[in-house]
CSV table of C-alpha atoms in Angstrom, one decimal:
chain,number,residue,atom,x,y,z
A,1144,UNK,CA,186.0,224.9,166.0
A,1145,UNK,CA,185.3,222.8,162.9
A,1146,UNK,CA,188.8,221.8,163.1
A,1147,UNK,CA,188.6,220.3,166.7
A,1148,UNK,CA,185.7,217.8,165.6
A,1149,UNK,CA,187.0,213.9,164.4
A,1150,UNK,CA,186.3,213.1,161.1
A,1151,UNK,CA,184.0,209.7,160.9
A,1152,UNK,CA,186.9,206.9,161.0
A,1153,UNK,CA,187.8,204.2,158.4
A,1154,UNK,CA,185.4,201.3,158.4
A,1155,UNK,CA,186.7,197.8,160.1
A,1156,UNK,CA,188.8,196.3,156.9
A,1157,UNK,CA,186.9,194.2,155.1
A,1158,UNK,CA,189.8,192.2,154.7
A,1159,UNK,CA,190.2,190.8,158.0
A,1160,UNK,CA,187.5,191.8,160.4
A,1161,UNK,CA,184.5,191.6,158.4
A,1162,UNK,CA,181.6,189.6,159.8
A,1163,UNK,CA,180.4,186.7,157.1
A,1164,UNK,CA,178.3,184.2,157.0
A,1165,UNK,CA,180.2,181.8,159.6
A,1166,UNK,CA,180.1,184.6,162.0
A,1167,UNK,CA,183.4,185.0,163.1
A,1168,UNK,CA,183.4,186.1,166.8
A,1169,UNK,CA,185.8,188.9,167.8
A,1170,UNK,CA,189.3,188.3,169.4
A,1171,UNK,CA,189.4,187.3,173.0
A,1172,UNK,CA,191.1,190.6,174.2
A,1173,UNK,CA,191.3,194.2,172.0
A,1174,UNK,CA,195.2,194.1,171.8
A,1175,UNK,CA,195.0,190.8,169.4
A,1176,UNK,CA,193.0,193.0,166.5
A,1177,UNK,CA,196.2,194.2,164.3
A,1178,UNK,CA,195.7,197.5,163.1
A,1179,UNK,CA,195.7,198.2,159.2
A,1180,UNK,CA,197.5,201.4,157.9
A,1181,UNK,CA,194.6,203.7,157.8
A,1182,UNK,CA,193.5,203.0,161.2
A,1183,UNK,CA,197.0,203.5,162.8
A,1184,UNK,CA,196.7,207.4,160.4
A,1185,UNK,CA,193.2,207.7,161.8
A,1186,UNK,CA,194.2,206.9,165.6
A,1187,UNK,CA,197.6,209.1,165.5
A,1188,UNK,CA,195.1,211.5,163.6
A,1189,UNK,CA,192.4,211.8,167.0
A,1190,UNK,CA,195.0,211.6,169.4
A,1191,UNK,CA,196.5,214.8,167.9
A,1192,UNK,CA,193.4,216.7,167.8
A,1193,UNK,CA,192.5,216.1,171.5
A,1194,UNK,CA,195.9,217.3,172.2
A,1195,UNK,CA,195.6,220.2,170.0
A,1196,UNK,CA,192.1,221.2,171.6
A,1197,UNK,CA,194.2,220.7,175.2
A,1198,UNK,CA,196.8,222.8,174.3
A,1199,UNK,CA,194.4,225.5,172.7
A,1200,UNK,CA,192.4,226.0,175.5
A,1201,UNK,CA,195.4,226.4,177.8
A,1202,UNK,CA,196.2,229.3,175.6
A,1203,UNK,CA,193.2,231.0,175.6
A,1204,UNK,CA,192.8,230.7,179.2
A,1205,UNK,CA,196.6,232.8,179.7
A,1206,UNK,CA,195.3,235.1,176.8
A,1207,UNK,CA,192.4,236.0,179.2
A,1208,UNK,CA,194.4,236.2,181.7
A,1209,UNK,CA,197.3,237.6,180.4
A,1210,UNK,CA,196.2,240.0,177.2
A,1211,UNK,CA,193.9,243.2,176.7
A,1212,UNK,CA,191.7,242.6,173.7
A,1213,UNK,CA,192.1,245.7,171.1
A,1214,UNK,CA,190.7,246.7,168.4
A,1215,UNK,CA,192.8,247.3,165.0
A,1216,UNK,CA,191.3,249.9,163.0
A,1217,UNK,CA,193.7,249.4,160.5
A,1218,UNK,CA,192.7,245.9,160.0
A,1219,UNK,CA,189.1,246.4,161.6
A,1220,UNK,CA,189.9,243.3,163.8
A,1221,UNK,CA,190.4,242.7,167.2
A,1222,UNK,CA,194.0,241.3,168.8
A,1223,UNK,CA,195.0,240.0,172.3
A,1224,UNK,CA,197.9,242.6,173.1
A,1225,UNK,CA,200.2,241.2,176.4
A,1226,UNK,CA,199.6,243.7,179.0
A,1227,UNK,CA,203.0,245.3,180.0
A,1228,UNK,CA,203.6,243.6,183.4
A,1229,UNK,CA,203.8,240.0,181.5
A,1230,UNK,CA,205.9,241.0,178.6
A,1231,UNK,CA,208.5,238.7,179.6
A,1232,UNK,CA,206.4,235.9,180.5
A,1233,UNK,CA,206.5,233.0,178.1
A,1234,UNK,CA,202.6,231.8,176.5
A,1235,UNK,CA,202.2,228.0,177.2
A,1236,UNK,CA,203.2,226.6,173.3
A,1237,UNK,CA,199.9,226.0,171.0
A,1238,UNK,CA,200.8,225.0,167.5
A,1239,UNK,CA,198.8,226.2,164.4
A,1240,UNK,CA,197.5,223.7,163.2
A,1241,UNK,CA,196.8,219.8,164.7
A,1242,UNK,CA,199.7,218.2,162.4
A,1243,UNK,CA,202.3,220.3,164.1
A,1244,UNK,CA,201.1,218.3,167.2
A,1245,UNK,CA,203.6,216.0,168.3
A,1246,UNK,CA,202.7,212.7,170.3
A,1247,UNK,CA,205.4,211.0,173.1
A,1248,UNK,CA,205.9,207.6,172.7
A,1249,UNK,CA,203.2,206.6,175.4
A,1250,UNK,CA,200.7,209.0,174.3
A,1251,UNK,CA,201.1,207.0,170.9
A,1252,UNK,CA,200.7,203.7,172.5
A,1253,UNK,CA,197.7,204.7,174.1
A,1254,UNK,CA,196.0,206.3,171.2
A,1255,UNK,CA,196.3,202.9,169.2
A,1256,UNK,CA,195.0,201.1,172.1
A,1257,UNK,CA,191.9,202.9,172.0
A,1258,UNK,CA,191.7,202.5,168.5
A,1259,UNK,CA,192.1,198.6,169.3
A,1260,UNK,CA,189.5,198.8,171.5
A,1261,UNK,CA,186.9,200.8,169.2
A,1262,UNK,CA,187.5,198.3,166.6
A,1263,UNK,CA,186.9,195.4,169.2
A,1264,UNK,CA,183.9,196.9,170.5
A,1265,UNK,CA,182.2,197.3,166.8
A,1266,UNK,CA,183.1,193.8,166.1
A,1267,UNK,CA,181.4,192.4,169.2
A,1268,UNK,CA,178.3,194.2,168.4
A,1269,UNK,CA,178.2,193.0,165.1
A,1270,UNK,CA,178.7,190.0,165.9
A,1271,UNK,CA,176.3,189.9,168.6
A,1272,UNK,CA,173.9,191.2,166.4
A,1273,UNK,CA,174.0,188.9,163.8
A,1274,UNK,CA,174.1,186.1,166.3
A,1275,UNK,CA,170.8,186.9,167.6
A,1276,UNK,CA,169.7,187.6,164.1
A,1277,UNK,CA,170.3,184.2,163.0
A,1278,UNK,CA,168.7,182.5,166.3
A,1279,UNK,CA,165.9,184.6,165.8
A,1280,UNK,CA,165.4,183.5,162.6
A,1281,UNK,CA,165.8,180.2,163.4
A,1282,UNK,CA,163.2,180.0,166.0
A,1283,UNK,CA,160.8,181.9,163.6
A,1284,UNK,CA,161.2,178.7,161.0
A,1285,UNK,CA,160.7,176.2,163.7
A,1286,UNK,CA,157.7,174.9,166.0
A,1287,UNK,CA,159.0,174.5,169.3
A,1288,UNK,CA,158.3,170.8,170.6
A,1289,UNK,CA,159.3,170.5,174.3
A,1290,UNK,CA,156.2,168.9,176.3
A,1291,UNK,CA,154.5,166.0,175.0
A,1292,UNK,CA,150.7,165.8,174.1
A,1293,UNK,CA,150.1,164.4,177.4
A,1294,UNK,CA,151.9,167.0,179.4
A,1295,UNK,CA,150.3,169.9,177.6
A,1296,UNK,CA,146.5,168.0,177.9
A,1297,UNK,CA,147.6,167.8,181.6
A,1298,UNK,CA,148.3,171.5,182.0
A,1299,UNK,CA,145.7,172.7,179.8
A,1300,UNK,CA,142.9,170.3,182.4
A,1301,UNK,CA,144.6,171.7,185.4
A,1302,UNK,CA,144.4,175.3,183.9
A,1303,UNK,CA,140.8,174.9,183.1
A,1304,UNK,CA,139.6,173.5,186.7
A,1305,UNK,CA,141.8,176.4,188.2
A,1306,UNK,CA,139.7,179.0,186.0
A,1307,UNK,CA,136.7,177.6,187.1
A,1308,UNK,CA,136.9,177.0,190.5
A,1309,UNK,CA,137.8,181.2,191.0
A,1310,UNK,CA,134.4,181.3,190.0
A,1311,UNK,CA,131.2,181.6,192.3
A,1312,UNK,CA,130.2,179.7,192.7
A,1313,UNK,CA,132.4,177.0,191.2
A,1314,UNK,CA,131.7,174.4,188.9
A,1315,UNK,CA,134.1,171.6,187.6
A,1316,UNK,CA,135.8,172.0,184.5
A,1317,UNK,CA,134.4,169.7,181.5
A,1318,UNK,CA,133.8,169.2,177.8
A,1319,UNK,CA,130.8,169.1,175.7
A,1320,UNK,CA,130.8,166.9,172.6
A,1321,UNK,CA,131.6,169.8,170.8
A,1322,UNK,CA,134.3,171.3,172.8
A,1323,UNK,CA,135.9,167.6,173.1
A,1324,UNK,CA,137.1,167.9,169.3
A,1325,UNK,CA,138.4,171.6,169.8
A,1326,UNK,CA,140.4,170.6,173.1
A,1327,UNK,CA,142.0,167.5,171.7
A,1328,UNK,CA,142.9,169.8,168.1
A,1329,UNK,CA,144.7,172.4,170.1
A,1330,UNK,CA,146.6,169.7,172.1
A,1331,UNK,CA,148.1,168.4,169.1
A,1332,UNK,CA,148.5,171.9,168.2
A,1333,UNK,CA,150.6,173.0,171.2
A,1334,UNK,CA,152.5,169.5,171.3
A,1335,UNK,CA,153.6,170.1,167.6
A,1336,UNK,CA,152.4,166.9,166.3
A,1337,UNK,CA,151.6,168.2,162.9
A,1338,UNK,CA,149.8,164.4,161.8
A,1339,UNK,CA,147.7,164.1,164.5
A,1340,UNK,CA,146.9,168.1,164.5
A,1341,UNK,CA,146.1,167.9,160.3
A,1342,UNK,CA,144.5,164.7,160.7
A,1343,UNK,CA,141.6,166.1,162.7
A,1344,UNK,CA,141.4,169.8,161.8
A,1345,UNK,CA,140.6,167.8,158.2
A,1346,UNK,CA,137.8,166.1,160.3
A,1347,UNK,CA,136.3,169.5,162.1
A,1348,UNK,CA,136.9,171.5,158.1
A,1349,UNK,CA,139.1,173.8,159.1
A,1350,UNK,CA,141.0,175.0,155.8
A,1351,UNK,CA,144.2,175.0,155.0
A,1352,UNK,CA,145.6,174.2,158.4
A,1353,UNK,CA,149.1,174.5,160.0
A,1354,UNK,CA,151.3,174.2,163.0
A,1355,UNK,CA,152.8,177.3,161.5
A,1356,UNK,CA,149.7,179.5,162.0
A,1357,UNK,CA,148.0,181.7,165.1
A,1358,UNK,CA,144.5,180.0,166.5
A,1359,UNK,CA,140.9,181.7,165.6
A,1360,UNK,CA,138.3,180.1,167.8
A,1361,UNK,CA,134.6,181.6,166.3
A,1362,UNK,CA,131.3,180.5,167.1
A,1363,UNK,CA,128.1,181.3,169.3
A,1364,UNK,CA,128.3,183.1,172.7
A,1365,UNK,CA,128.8,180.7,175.8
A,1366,UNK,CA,130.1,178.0,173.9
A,1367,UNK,CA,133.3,178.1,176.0
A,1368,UNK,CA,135.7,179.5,173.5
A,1369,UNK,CA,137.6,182.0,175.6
A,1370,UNK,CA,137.8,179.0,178.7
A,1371,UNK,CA,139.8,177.4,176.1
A,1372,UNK,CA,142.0,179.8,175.1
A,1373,UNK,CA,142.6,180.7,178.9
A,1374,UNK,CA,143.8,176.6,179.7
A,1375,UNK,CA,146.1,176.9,177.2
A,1376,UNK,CA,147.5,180.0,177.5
A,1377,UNK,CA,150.5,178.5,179.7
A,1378,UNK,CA,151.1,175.7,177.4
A,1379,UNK,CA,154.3,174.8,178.2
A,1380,UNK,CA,155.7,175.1,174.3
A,1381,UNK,CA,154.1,178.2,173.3
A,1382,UNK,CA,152.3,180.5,175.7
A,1383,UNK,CA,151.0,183.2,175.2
A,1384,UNK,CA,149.4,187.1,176.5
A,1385,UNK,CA,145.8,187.1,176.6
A,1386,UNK,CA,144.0,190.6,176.3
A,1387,UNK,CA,140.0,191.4,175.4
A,1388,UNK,CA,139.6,193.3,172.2
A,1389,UNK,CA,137.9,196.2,174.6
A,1390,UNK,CA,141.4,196.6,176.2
A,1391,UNK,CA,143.2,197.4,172.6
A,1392,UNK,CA,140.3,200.2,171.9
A,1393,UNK,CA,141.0,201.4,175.6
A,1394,UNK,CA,144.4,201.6,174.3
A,1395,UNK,CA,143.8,203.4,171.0
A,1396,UNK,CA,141.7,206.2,173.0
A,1397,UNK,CA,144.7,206.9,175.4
A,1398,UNK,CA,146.7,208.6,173.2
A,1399,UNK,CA,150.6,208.7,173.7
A,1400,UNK,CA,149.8,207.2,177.2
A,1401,UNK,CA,148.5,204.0,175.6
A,1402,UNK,CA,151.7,204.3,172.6
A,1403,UNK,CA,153.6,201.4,174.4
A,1404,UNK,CA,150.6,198.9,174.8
A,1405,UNK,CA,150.0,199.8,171.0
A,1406,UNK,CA,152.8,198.7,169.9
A,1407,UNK,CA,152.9,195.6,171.8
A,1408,UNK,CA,149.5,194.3,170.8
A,1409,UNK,CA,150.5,195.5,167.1
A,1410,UNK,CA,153.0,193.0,167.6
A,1411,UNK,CA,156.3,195.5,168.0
A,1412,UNK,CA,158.4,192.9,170.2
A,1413,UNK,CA,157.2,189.8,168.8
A,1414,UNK,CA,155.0,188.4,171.6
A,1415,UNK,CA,152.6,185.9,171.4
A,1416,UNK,CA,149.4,187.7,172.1
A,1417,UNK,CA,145.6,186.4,172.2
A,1418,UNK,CA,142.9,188.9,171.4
A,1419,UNK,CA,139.6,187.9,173.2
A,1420,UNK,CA,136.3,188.7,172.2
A,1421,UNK,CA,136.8,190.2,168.9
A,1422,UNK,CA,134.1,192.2,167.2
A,1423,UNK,CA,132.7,193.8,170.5
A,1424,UNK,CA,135.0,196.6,171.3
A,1425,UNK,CA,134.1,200.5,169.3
A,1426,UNK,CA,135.7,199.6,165.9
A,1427,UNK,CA,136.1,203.8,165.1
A,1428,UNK,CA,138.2,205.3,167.9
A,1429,UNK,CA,139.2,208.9,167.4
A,1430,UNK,CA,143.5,209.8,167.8
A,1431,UNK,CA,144.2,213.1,167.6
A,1432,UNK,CA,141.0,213.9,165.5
A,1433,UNK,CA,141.5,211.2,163.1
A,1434,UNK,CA,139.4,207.9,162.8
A,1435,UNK,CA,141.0,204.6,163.4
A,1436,UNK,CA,139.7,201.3,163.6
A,1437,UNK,CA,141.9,199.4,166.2
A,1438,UNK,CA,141.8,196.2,166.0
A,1439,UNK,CA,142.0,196.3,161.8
A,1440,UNK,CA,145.7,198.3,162.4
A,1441,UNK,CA,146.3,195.7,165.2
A,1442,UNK,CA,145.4,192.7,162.7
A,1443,UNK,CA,147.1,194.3,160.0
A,1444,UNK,CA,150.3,195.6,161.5
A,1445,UNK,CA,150.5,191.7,163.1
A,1446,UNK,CA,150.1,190.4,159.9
A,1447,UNK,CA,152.8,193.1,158.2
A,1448,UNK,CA,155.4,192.1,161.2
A,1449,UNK,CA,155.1,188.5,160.3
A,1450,UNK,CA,155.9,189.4,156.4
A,1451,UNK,CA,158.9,191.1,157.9
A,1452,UNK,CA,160.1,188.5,159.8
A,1453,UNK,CA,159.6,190.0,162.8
A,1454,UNK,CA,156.4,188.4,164.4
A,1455,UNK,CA,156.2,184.3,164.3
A,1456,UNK,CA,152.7,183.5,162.0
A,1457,UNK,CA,151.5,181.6,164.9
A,1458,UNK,CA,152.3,184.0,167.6
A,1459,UNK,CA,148.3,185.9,166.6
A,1460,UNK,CA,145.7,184.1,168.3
A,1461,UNK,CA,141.3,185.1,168.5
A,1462,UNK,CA,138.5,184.5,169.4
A,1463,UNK,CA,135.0,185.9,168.3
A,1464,UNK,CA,131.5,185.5,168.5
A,1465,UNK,CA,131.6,187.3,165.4
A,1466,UNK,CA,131.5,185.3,161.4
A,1467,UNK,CA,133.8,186.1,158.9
A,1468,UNK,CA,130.8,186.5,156.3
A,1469,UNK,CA,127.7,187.6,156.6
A,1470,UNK,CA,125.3,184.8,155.9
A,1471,UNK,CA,121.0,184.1,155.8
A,1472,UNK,CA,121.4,182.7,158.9
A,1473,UNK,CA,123.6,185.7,160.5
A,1474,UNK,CA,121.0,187.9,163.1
A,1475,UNK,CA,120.7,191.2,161.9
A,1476,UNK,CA,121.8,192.8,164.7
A,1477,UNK,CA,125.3,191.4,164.5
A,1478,UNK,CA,128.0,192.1,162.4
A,1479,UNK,CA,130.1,190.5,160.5
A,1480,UNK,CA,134.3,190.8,160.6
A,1481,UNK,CA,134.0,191.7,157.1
A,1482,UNK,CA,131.7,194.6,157.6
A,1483,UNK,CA,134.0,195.8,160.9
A,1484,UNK,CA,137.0,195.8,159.2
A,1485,UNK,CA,137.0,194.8,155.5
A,1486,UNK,CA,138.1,192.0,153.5
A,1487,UNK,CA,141.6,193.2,153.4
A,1488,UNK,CA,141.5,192.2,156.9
A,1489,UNK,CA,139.5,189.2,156.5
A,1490,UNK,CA,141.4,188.0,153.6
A,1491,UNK,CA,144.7,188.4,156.1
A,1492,UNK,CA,143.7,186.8,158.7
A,1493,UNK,CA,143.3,183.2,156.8
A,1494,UNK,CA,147.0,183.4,156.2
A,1495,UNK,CA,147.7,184.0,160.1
A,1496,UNK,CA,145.3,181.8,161.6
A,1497,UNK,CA,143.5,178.5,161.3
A,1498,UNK,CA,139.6,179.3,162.0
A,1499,UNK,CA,138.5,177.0,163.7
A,1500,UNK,CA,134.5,176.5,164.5
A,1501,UNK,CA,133.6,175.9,168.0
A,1502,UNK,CA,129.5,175.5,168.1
A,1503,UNK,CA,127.1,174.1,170.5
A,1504,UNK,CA,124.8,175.7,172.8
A,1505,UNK,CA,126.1,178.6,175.2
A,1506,UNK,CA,126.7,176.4,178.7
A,1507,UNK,CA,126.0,180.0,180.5
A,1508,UNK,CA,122.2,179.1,180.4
């Protein structure tokens, strides 16, 4: 039976079909790929085999039908003896072996058709392949600029009233004096206008800032940091999923139910995802008997895609109650992210987002 099974074929020569830099799309049409030497052998080779198995089960099928099997105890084997009655009836032909096969002229065509077409269809996927390779790669490097500053303040204003008047009871949408900044930053953040966006995330000290990097909105409770994050969320340059940090843990205690929503807010997928209220969801879930803190392996697997190329930096978005540090100031009934997750985490997350301050008074009151 070994015999029946193909061999793994010659490679696409890398003479004439290989796929370089330039990405050279396939041929129109299978029948323009001309075949080298060794895949006209390996085609002729298949087509034979196929045949062969064909022609060997025909056989067995009239030696079952035909033929009483007997044992040799000469030999200590069994044979397929013809029964008297067929003695003069001729067994359909089965060569040895495969290369006493032979092909007609259209079952030769045919096999180097296929071959054609197995050739084509590698081609196309490679090339399709490295297509959206390069594209993706492309719009990894790049900050998407389609609405102006205007349009996306527009959108992110009608998003915000919309929020608030689901409410009950509702109340208009508005800016405090420290909210004002914050709005007008992530404007010129979701418009792409790195100037204007550097010019005053230099005013509000936010380090080290970039177009290229997610958003971290942290300060005191009711300041109106998730209300912002929810009028932007359908920017129209970069939107983005919104989830609360107790739906991930919800997801970590599911098991292989909650595998796919894992992997998505791991970043698997590359989508642009916002994690709400950081720092109050159970940071040790059990899975499978084993501790795990979620939203460190979601920060961290986020931050691993991105290395990889897989995840756009800015695609990681927070916000928390929560600081990064533990400070005099810091109640002692709240943690810090450090002390959740550690300052692997912590030191991670300046390279993924720009933490921005958001202060105030809460507007809940």
């Amino acid at each position: 039976m070994d015999q029946l099974r193909p061999q793994a074929g010659p490679r696409l020569s890398t003479e004439n079909h290989t796929l370089a830099a330039d990405l050279l799309p396939p041929p129109l049409l299978p029948d323009a790929i001309d075949l080298q030497p060794a895949h006209i052998e390996h085609a002729l080779r298949l087509a034979r085999l196929q045949k062969w198995g064909v022609l060997k089960r025909e056989f067995s099928k009239w030696q079952q039908l035909h033929c009483d099997l007997v044992h040799d105890e000469m030999t200590d084997t069994w044979l397929y003896v013809v029964r008297e009655r067929y003695q003069d009836d001729v067994p359909p032909f089965c060569p040895k072996e495969e290369k006493e096969v032979e092909l007609t002229d259209a079952e030769m065509q045919d096999a180097l058709q296929q071959m054609q077409q197995r050739m084509w269809g590698e081609w196309n996927a490679r090339y399709v392949a490295a297509v959206r390779q390069q594209q993706d790669a492309q719009l990894r490097q790049q900050v998407p600029v389609v609405a102006t500053a205007r349009q996306v303040a527009d959108a992110a204003w009608g998003r915000g009233w919309h929020l608030l008047s689901q409410m009950t009871p509702a109340r208009p949408f508005s800016l405090t004096s420290e909210s004002q900044p914050v709005f007008d930053l992530l404007v010129w953040y979701f418009a792409g206008r790195e100037d204007k966006f550097l010019e005053l995330a230099q005013s509000l000290g936010v380090e080290s800032a970039s177009l290229h990097k997610g958003i971290a909105l942290l300060g005191p409770k009711g300041t109106g940091k998730t209300l912002l994050l929810r009028a932007f969320q359908q920017n129209p340059n970069r939107s983005y999923g919104m989830v609360t940090a107790k739906r991930v843990e919800t997801a970590f205690r599911s098991g292989d139910d909650g595998r796919q929503q894992q992997d998505v807010f791991c970043g698997k997928g590359g989508r642009a995802l916002c994690i709400d209220d950081v720092c109050t969801e159970e940071t040790k879930v059990s899975d499978y008997g084993n501790k795990e803190n979620p939203m460190s392996r979601v920060l961290l697997e986020r931050y691993d895609r991105y290395q990889q190329g897989l995840l756009p930096r800015w695609a990681t978005h927070l916000s928390s109650n929560n600081p990064l540090y533990r400070t005099p100031k810091t109640p002692r009934d709240m943690h810090s992210w450090e002390e959740l997750y550690g300052d692997r985490v912590v030191d991670r997350l300046h390279e993924l987002c720009n933490i921005i301050p958001l202060l105030g008074d809460s507007r809940r009151l």
